[in-house]
Coordinates of C-alpha atoms in Angstrom, one line a residue:
X1 CA 0.0 0.0 0.0
X2 CA 2.8 2.3 0.8
X3 CA 4.6 1.6 -2.4
X4 CA 1.4 2.3 -4.4
X5 CA 1.1 5.6 -2.9
X6 CA 4.6 6.6 -3.5
X7 CA 4.3 5.5 -7.2
X8 CA 1.2 7.4 -7.5
X9 CA 2.8 10.5 -6.1
X10 CA 5.7 10.1 -8.5
X11 CA 3.4 9.9 -11.4
X12 CA 1.6 12.9 -10.2
X13 CA 4.9 14.8 -9.9
X14 CA 5.9 13.8 -13.5
X15 CA 2.5 15.1 -14.8
X16 CA 2.9 18.4 -12.8
X17 CA 6.4 18.8 -14.0
X18 CA 5.2 18.0 -17.5
X19 CA 2.4 20.6 -17.4
X20 CA 4.8 23.1 -15.9
X21 CA 7.4 22.5 -18.7
X22 CA 4.5 23.2 -21.2
X23 CA 3.8 26.5 -19.4
X24 CA 7.5 27.4 -19.5
X25 CA 7.6 26.9 -23.2
X26 CA 4.6 29.1 -23.9
X27 CA 5.8 31.9 -21.6
X28 CA 9.6 31.4 -22.1
X29 CA 10.1 35.1 -23.1
X30 CA 8.8 36.4 -19.8
X31 CA 10.9 37.3 -16.8
X32 CA 8.7 35.2 -14.2
X33 CA 10.5 32.9 -11.9
X34 CA 9.5 29.2 -11.9
X35 CA 8.7 27.6 -8.7
X36 CA 8.8 23.8 -8.4
X37 CA 6.5 22.3 -5.9
X38 CA 7.9 19.3 -4.4
X39 CA 5.5 17.4 -2.2
X40 CA 6.6 14.5 -0.1
X41 CA 4.4 12.0 1.7
X42 CA 4.9 10.8 5.2
X43 CA 5.0 7.1 6.0
X44 CA 1.5 7.3 7.3
X45 CA -1.5 6.1 5.4
X46 CA -2.7 8.1 2.3
X47 CA -4.4 6.8 -0.8
X48 CA -5.3 10.2 -2.3
X49 CA -4.4 10.7 -6.0
X50 CA -3.0 14.1 -6.6
X51 CA -3.5 13.7 -10.2
X52 CA -7.3 13.9 -9.5
X53 CA -7.0 17.2 -7.5
X54 CA -7.7 20.6 -8.8
X55 CA -5.8 23.7 -7.8
X56 CA -8.8 24.7 -5.8
X57 CA -8.6 21.5 -3.8
X58 CA -4.9 21.9 -3.3
X59 CA -5.4 25.3 -2.0
X60 CA -8.0 24.1 0.5
X61 CA -6.1 21.1 1.6
X62 CA -4.1 22.2 4.6
X63 CA -2.2 18.9 4.9
X64 CA -0.9 19.3 1.3
X65 CA 0.0 23.0 1.9
X66 CA 1.9 21.9 5.0
X67 CA 3.7 19.3 3.0
X68 CA 4.5 21.9 0.4
X69 CA 6.0 24.2 2.9
X70 CA 7.9 21.4 4.5
X71 CA 9.5 20.5 1.2
X72 CA 10.2 24.0 -0.2
X73 CA 13.7 23.7 0.9
X74 CA 14.2 20.7 -1.3
X75 CA 12.8 22.6 -4.4
X76 CA 14.7 25.7 -3.7
X77 CA 18.0 23.8 -3.3
X78 CA 17.5 22.5 -6.7
X79 CA 17.2 26.0 -8.1
X80 CA 20.0 27.9 -6.5
X81 CA 20.2 30.4 -9.4
X82 CA 16.6 31.6 -8.7
X83 CA 16.0 34.1 -5.9
X84 CA 13.4 32.9 -3.3
X85 CA 10.1 34.5 -2.9
X86 CA 6.7 33.8 -1.3
X87 CA 4.5 31.4 -3.0
X88 CA 1.1 32.8 -4.1
X89 CA -1.1 30.0 -5.0
X90 CA -3.8 32.3 -6.4
X91 CA -1.3 33.5 -9.0
X92 CA -0.2 30.0 -9.7
X93 CA -3.8 29.1 -10.2
X94 CA -4.4 32.0 -12.6
X95 CA -1.2 31.2 -14.6
X96 CA -1.9 27.4 -15.0
X97 CA -5.7 28.0 -15.7
X98 CA -5.0 31.0 -18.2
X99 CA -1.5 30.7 -19.5
X100 CA -2.1 33.0 -22.5
X101 CA -3.5 35.7 -20.3
X102 CA -0.6 35.4 -17.9
X103 CA 1.8 35.5 -20.8
X104 CA 0.0 38.7 -22.1
X105 CA 0.0 40.4 -18.7
X106 CA 3.7 39.8 -18.2
X107 CA 4.5 40.9 -21.9
X108 CA 2.5 44.2 -21.3
X109 CA 4.2 44.7 -18.1
X110 CA 7.6 44.3 -19.7
X111 CA 6.5 46.7 -22.6
X112 CA 5.3 49.2 -20.0
X113 CA 8.5 49.1 -18.3
X114 CA 10.4 49.6 -21.4
X115 CA 8.2 52.6 -22.4
X116 CA 8.8 54.1 -19.0
X117 CA 12.5 53.7 -19.3
X118 CA 12.3 55.1 -22.8
X119 CA 10.1 58.0 -21.6
X120 CA 12.4 58.7 -18.7
X121 CA 15.4 58.8 -21.1
X122 CA 13.6 61.1 -23.4
X123 CA 12.7 63.5 -20.6
X124 CA 16.3 63.7 -19.4
X125 CA 17.4 64.5 -22.9
X126 CA 14.8 67.2 -23.3
X127 CA 15.8 68.6 -19.8
X128 CA 19.4 68.7 -20.8
X129 CA 18.7 70.4 -24.0
X130 CA 16.4 73.1 -22.2
X131 CA 19.1 73.6 -19.8
X132 CA 21.8 74.2 -22.6
X133 CA 19.4 76.7 -24.4
X134 CA 18.8 78.5 -21.0
X135 CA 22.6 78.8 -20.5
X136 CA 23.1 80.1 -24.1
X137 CA 20.2 82.6 -23.7
X138 CA 21.7 83.9 -20.5
X139 CA 25.1 84.3 -22.1
X140 CA 23.5 86.3 -24.9
X141 CA 21.6 88.4 -22.5
X142 CA 24.8 89.1 -20.5
X143 CA 26.6 90.1 -23.7
X144 CA 23.9 92.4 -24.7
X145 CA 23.7 93.9 -21.3
X146 CA 27.5 94.5 -21.2
X147 CA 27.6 96.0 -24.7
X148 CA 24.4 98.1 -24.3
X149 CA 25.7 101.3 -22.5
X150 CA 28.0 102.0 -25.4
X151 CA 25.4 101.6 -28.1
X152 CA 22.8 103.5 -26.0
X153 CA 25.2 106.4 -25.5
X154 CA 25.7 106.8 -29.2
X155 CA 22.0 106.6 -29.9
X156 CA 21.2 109.1 -27.1
X157 CA 23.8 111.4 -28.5
X158 CA 22.2 111.4 -31.8
X159 CA 18.9 112.3 -30.5
X160 CA 19.9 114.8 -27.9
X161 CA 22.2 116.5 -30.2
X162 CA 20.7 116.5 -33.6
X163 CA 22.0 118.8 -36.4
X164 CA 20.7 122.2 -35.2
X165 CA 21.0 124.7 -38.1
X166 CA 19.0 127.8 -39.0
X167 CA 18.9 130.0 -42.2
X168 CA 21.1 133.0 -41.4
X169 CA 18.5 135.2 -43.2
X170 CA 15.4 135.9 -41.2
X171 CA 11.9 136.5 -42.5
X172 CA 9.8 139.3 -41.0
X173 CA 6.4 137.8 -39.8
X174 CA 5.2 140.8 -37.8
X175 CA 6.0 144.5 -37.8
X176 CA 7.7 146.7 -40.3
X177 CA 11.4 146.8 -40.3
X178 CA 12.8 150.1 -38.7
X179 CA 9.4 151.6 -38.3
X180 CA 7.5 151.8 -35.0
X181 CA 3.8 152.5 -35.3
X182 CA 0.2 152.1 -33.8
X183 CA -1.6 150.5 -36.7
X184 CA -2.5 146.8 -36.9
X185 CA 0.4 145.9 -38.9
X186 CA 3.1 147.7 -36.8
X187 CA 4.8 147.3 -33.5
X188 CA 6.7 149.6 -31.1
X189 CA 9.6 148.1 -29.2
X190 CA 8.1 144.4 -29.0
X191 CA 9.3 142.5 -26.0
X192 CA 7.5 139.2 -25.2
X193 CA 6.6 136.3 -27.5
X194 CA 4.3 133.2 -27.3
X195 CA 3.3 130.6 -29.8
X196 CA 0.4 128.2 -30.1
X197 CA 0.8 124.8 -31.6
X198 CA -0.6 126.0 -34.9
X199 CA 1.9 128.8 -34.9
X200 CA -0.3 131.7 -34.0
X201 CA 1.9 134.3 -32.7
X202 CA 1.2 136.6 -29.6
X203 CA 3.5 139.6 -29.2
X204 CA 3.8 142.1 -26.3
X205 CA 3.8 145.4 -28.1
X206 CA 5.5 147.2 -25.2
X207 CA 5.4 150.9 -26.0
X208 CA 1.8 150.5 -27.5
X209 CA 0.7 149.0 -24.2
X210 CA -1.0 146.1 -25.8
X211 CA -0.7 142.3 -26.7
X212 CA -1.1 141.6 -30.5
X213 CA -2.2 138.3 -32.0
X214 CA -0.9 137.3 -35.5
X215 CA -2.6 134.3 -37.1
X216 CA 0.1 132.2 -39.0
X217 CA 0.8 133.7 -42.4
X218 CA -0.7 137.1 -41.6
X219 CA 1.3 140.3 -40.8
X220 CA -1.9 142.1 -39.5
X221 CA -2.3 141.9 -35.9
X222 CA -5.4 141.8 -33.5
X223 CA -5.4 143.4 -30.1
X224 CA -6.2 140.7 -27.5
X225 CA -5.1 142.5 -24.3
X226 CA -4.9 146.2 -23.5
X227 CA -6.2 148.9 -25.9
X228 CA -5.6 148.9 -29.7
X229 CA -4.9 152.6 -29.6
X230 CA -2.1 152.4 -27.0
X231 CA -3.8 154.1 -24.1
X232 CA -2.3 153.0 -20.7
X233 CA -3.5 153.2 -17.2
X234 CA -3.6 151.0 -14.0
X235 CA -7.3 149.8 -14.6
X236 CA -7.6 146.1 -15.1
X237 CA -8.6 146.6 -18.7
X238 CA -5.3 148.3 -19.5
X239 CA -1.6 147.6 -19.6
X240 CA 1.4 149.9 -18.9
X241 CA 4.7 148.9 -20.6
X242 CA 3.9 145.1 -20.6
X243 CA 7.0 143.1 -20.9
X244 CA 6.6 139.2 -21.2
X245 CA 3.8 136.9 -21.5
X246 CA 2.9 133.1 -21.1
X247 CA 0.2 131.3 -23.0
X248 CA -1.7 128.2 -21.8
X249 CA -3.2 125.5 -23.9
X250 CA -6.5 127.4 -24.1
X251 CA -4.8 130.6 -25.3
X252 CA -5.3 132.3 -22.0
X253 CA -2.6 134.9 -21.3
X254 CA -0.5 135.5 -18.2
X255 CA 1.0 139.0 -18.5
X256 CA 3.8 140.7 -16.6
X257 CA 2.4 144.2 -16.6
X258 CA 5.8 146.0 -16.1
X259 CA 5.2 149.5 -15.0
X260 CA 1.9 148.6 -13.2
X261 CA 4.0 146.5 -11.0
X262 CA 1.5 143.5 -11.2
X263 CA 0.8 140.2 -12.7
X264 CA -2.5 139.7 -14.8
X265 CA -4.5 136.7 -15.9
X266 CA -6.3 137.7 -19.2
X267 CA -8.8 135.1 -20.4
X268 CA -9.2 134.5 -24.1
X269 CA -11.6 137.0 -25.7
X270 CA -11.9 138.9 -22.5
X271 CA -11.9 142.6 -22.2
X272 CA -10.1 142.8 -19.0
X273 CA -7.6 141.0 -16.8
X274 CA -7.7 139.6 -13.3
X275 CA -5.1 140.5 -10.8
X276 CA -3.0 137.5 -9.7
X277 CA 0.2 139.2 -8.2
X278 CA 1.1 142.5 -6.6
X279 CA -1.0 145.5 -5.9
X280 CA -0.4 147.8 -8.7
X281 CA 1.8 149.9 -6.4
X282 CA 5.6 149.5 -6.4
X283 CA 7.4 148.2 -3.2
X284 CA 9.2 145.4 -1.7
X285 CA 6.7 143.8 0.6
X286 CA 5.5 140.3 -0.1
X287 CA 2.5 141.6 -1.8
X288 CA 4.3 144.2 -3.8
X289 CA 6.5 144.2 -7.0
X290 CA 8.9 146.7 -8.4
X291 CA 9.0 146.4 -12.2
X292 CA 7.9 143.0 -13.4
X293 CA 10.0 142.1 -16.5
X294 CA 9.0 138.5 -17.0
X295 CA 6.5 135.8 -16.0
X296 CA 6.6 132.1 -16.0
X297 CA 4.3 129.2 -14.8
X298 CA 4.6 126.0 -12.9
X299 CA 1.7 124.2 -14.5
X300 CA 2.0 121.2 -12.2
X301 CA 1.6 123.2 -9.0
X302 CA -0.5 126.1 -10.5
X303 CA 2.1 128.6 -9.3
X304 CA 3.0 131.8 -11.1
X305 CA 6.6 133.2 -11.0
X306 CA 7.4 136.8 -11.7
X307 CA 10.9 138.4 -12.0
X308 CA 10.9 141.4 -9.6
X309 CA 13.5 143.3 -11.3
X310 CA 14.5 146.1 -8.9
X311 CA 13.9 144.0 -5.8
X312 CA 16.4 141.6 -7.2
X313 CA 14.4 138.5 -6.5
X314 CA 11.9 136.0 -8.2
X315 CA 8.6 135.7 -6.5
X316 CA 6.1 132.9 -6.5
X317 CA 2.3 133.2 -6.3
X318 CA -0.4 130.6 -5.6
X319 CA -3.7 130.7 -7.4
X320 CA -6.0 133.1 -5.7
X321 CA -3.4 134.8 -3.5
X322 CA -1.8 138.0 -4.5
X323 CA 0.7 137.9 -1.6
X324 CA 3.8 136.0 -2.8
X325 CA 6.7 134.2 -1.5
X326 CA 10.4 134.4 -2.4
X327 CA 11.7 131.8 -4.9
X328 CA 15.2 133.3 -5.4
X329 CA 17.3 136.2 -4.4
X330 CA 15.9 138.9 -2.0
X331 CA 19.3 139.4 -0.6
X332 CA 20.1 142.8 -2.3
X333 CA 21.7 143.3 -5.6
X334 CA 25.0 141.5 -6.0
X335 CA 27.0 138.7 -7.6
X336 CA 27.5 136.2 -4.9
X337 CA 25.7 132.8 -4.9
X338 CA 22.7 134.1 -2.8
X339 CA 22.2 137.2 -4.8
X340 CA 20.7 138.4 -8.0
X341 CA 21.4 141.5 -10.0
X342 CA 18.6 142.7 -12.3
X343 CA 16.7 139.4 -12.8
X344 CA 15.1 140.4 -16.3
X345 CA 14.1 136.9 -17.7
X346 CA 13.0 133.7 -16.1
X347 CA 12.1 130.2 -17.4
X348 CA 10.7 127.3 -15.1
X349 CA 12.4 124.0 -16.0
X350 CA 10.0 121.4 -14.9
X351 CA 12.5 118.6 -15.5
X352 CA 14.9 119.8 -12.9
X353 CA 12.3 121.7 -10.7
X354 CA 14.4 124.9 -11.0
X355 CA 14.1 128.4 -12.4
X356 CA 16.6 129.7 -14.9
X357 CA 17.4 133.4 -14.4
X358 CA 18.9 135.8 -16.8
X359 CA 21.0 138.1 -14.5
X360 CA 21.0 141.2 -16.6
X361 CA 23.6 143.3 -14.7
X362 CA 25.8 140.1 -14.1
X363 CA 25.8 139.1 -17.7
X364 CA 25.1 135.3 -17.0
X365 CA 22.4 132.7 -16.7
X366 CA 22.0 131.0 -13.4
X367 CA 19.8 128.1 -12.1
X368 CA 18.0 128.3 -8.8
X369 CA 16.5 125.0 -7.6
X370 CA 13.2 125.4 -5.9
X371 CA 13.8 125.4 -2.2
X372 CA 17.5 126.1 -2.4
X373 CA 19.3 129.1 -0.9
X374 CA 21.7 129.8 -3.8
X375 CA 22.2 129.6 -7.7
X376 CA 24.5 127.5 -9.7
X377 CA 26.0 129.1 -12.9
X378 CA 24.7 127.8 -16.2
X379 CA 26.4 130.0 -18.7
X380 CA 28.2 133.3 -18.8
X381 CA 30.7 134.8 -16.4
X382 CA 30.8 133.7 -12.7
X383 CA 32.4 136.9 -11.9
X384 CA 29.7 139.0 -13.6
X385 CA 31.9 140.2 -16.5
X386 CA 30.4 141.0 -19.9
X387 CA 32.0 139.8 -23.1
X388 CA 31.5 138.8 -26.8
X389 CA 33.3 135.5 -27.0
X390 CA 31.5 132.3 -27.3
X391 CA 31.5 131.7 -23.6
X392 CA 30.4 135.2 -22.5
X393 CA 27.2 137.4 -22.7
X394 CA 26.5 141.0 -22.7
X395 CA 23.3 142.1 -21.0
X396 CA 21.1 138.9 -21.7
X397 CA 17.4 139.6 -21.8
X398 CA 15.7 136.5 -22.8
X399 CA 16.0 132.7 -22.6
X400 CA 14.2 129.5 -23.5
X401 CA 14.8 125.7 -23.6
X402 CA 14.0 123.3 -26.3
X403 CA 12.6 119.8 -25.5
X404 CA 16.0 118.3 -25.0
X405 CA 17.5 120.9 -22.7
X406 CA 19.4 123.0 -25.1
X407 CA 19.6 126.6 -23.9
X408 CA 18.8 129.7 -26.2
X409 CA 19.8 133.2 -25.1
X410 CA 18.9 136.6 -26.4
X411 CA 22.4 138.4 -26.0
X412 CA 21.0 142.0 -26.1
X413 CA 24.0 144.2 -26.4
X414 CA 25.9 141.7 -28.7
X415 CA 22.9 141.8 -31.0
X416 CA 22.9 138.0 -31.4
X417 CA 21.1 134.8 -30.5
X418 CA 23.4 132.2 -28.7
X419 CA 22.8 128.4 -28.6
X420 CA 24.3 126.4 -25.7
X421 CA 24.0 122.7 -26.1
X422 CA 22.8 120.9 -23.0
X423 CA 25.6 120.9 -20.5
X424 CA 27.9 123.1 -22.6
X425 CA 29.2 126.6 -21.7
X426 CA 30.5 127.4 -25.2
X427 CA 27.9 128.7 -27.5
X428 CA 27.1 129.1 -31.3
X429 CA 25.7 132.1 -32.7
X430 CA 22.6 131.1 -34.6
X431 CA 21.1 134.5 -35.5
X432 CA 22.5 138.0 -35.9
X433 CA 26.1 139.2 -36.0
X434 CA 28.3 139.4 -33.0
X435 CA 28.7 143.2 -32.0
X436 CA 27.1 144.4 -35.1
X437 CA 23.6 145.9 -35.1
X438 CA 21.6 146.3 -38.3
X439 CA 18.3 146.1 -39.9
X440 CA 18.9 143.7 -42.9
X441 CA 17.6 140.2 -42.9
X442 CA 20.7 138.8 -41.3
X443 CA 21.2 141.4 -38.6
X444 CA 19.4 142.2 -35.3
X445 CA 19.3 145.4 -33.2
X446 CA 18.9 144.6 -29.4
X447 CA 16.9 141.4 -29.5
X448 CA 14.9 141.0 -26.3
X449 CA 13.1 137.7 -26.4
X450 CA 13.1 134.4 -28.3
X451 CA 10.7 131.6 -28.9
X452 CA 10.5 128.3 -30.7
X453 CA 7.7 126.6 -32.6
X454 CA 7.2 122.7 -32.7
X455 CA 9.7 122.5 -35.5
X456 CA 12.3 124.4 -33.6
X457 CA 12.0 127.4 -36.0
X458 CA 13.4 130.5 -34.2
X459 CA 11.4 133.6 -33.5
X460 CA 13.2 136.7 -32.3
X461 CA 11.6 140.0 -30.9
X462 CA 14.0 142.4 -32.6
X463 CA 13.2 145.3 -30.4
X464 CA 14.8 148.3 -31.9
X465 CA 14.1 147.1 -35.4
X466 CA 10.2 146.9 -34.4
X467 CA 9.7 143.6 -35.9
X468 CA 9.6 139.9 -35.2
X469 CA 12.1 137.8 -37.3
X470 CA 11.6 134.1 -38.0
X471 CA 14.7 132.0 -38.7
X472 CA 13.9 128.7 -40.4
X473 CA 15.5 125.6 -39.1
X474 CA 16.9 123.2 -41.8

C-alpha cells in the first residue's frame, strides 16, 4: 500500500512537471521565476491521488500545503540560481488556468517598463537640451547687457544733439522793419513772444501798451489785451509797458504788466484782466513788486513766477493769492551765490524743478532750484563780466529751452542769439552778427526775447527794429 502511494505521487509529480514545462515553453520570453512544488508524503496512510485534485482542492487542503511548505527547501535547493520569494497559490492558479492571459500580462508589463524607461530617458534628454538653451540665452543676454551702454550712448547722443542749423537770413512775420507805429501791422519796441501749436503768434507790443495776435501767415495783428490805440493806465482793462507773456493751452494769457508792478491773468476773448500778483503799487513787501519784467508758470503746481527786477528777486504766487513768497534772491543786488542783480528773464524748468534766471547786470544765466538758498552758474561769467566771446554774454534779456534741454539766449548788447547745447558753456551764434547791429535780414538790433515753434524754427523779438524775425531751421 505504501509503495503504491509513492508511485502514485511520482506519477503525479511527473505530470505536474510536464504541465509546468509546457507552461514554460509558452511563456519562455517572460521574466517570471519558476517555482517547483515538491510534495513528499509521510510514511503514514494516504491513498489520495494528486492527479485527480484541482488547484482549488490543493489550496483548500491544509495537509498538502503543510507538506508543500515542509518541502520548499528541497525545491529551492535544486534551483540555487533563482531568488526565493513567497508562493502565491492564487497567482499560480491563474497562470495554470489561463496561460495565455498570464503571458500577455507579463508581456504588457515588460512593454510598459520599457516605455517608462524610454520616456524617462527622453525626458532627461529634453531637460538637458532646455538647460543648454537657457545657458546660451543667459550668455546672450549678458553680452547684450554688457555692450548696451556704449550703443545707448551713441543713440542718445544722436537724439539729444541733432544737427541744429538755421537759415542765417530771417523772415519778417510781424511789424515793419525800422518803423514803429500804432496801426494793426506795426509794433513799437516788441518784447514778449508766445506761440500756439498751430503757430499763432502773440507779441507784447510794449510801447503800444497792448498784446497783439498774429495768425500764421498774416502780418496784420489783432489786439487781445490792452487797448488797440495804445492808451495806458492802471485799470484792469489796461496795460502799462507790458513786458513778457505766457500762454496756456486754451490761449489764455498770463501777463507781466511791467510799469503797473503786477501780474495779470487775461482770459481768451476777455476785455479785462484779473489781478494775480502785486497791488499795482511798487514796493518790496511780499504783496508788492517793483517792475515786473518776466513771467513763468509751474503748470503742475499752479504757481506763477514773476521776475521782480528792482527788488532783485523772483517771487512765486499761488492761485487766488496776490501775496507772494520768495523763490530766489531777495538778498540785495550782488554777484554772490545768494544774490541776483537785475533778474530780467526767467524760465521754469519742470524737469529739474528749477528756475533759470537771466541776471542782466551780471551778464550770466543761473539756475535756482526750488527750495535752495543759492544759484549755480549755467552759462556766462561767474564773476559778472560782460564779453562777446562764445562763452560770454553782454546784458542777456531772454532765454528758453528746447525739449532736449538746449539753452537759447537773447544776447542783447551783442545783437545775437546764442545756442548752448545741453551741459555746454561754449555757444554757437545762430542769428544776428556778434557786436554788429543792423536792420537787414541777417542782422538784429537789441533782440529782447526768443521763442521756438514745434519745428524748432526760431522767432526773435528784434526790439529796436520793431519787428519779429523768423529763422527757419533746416
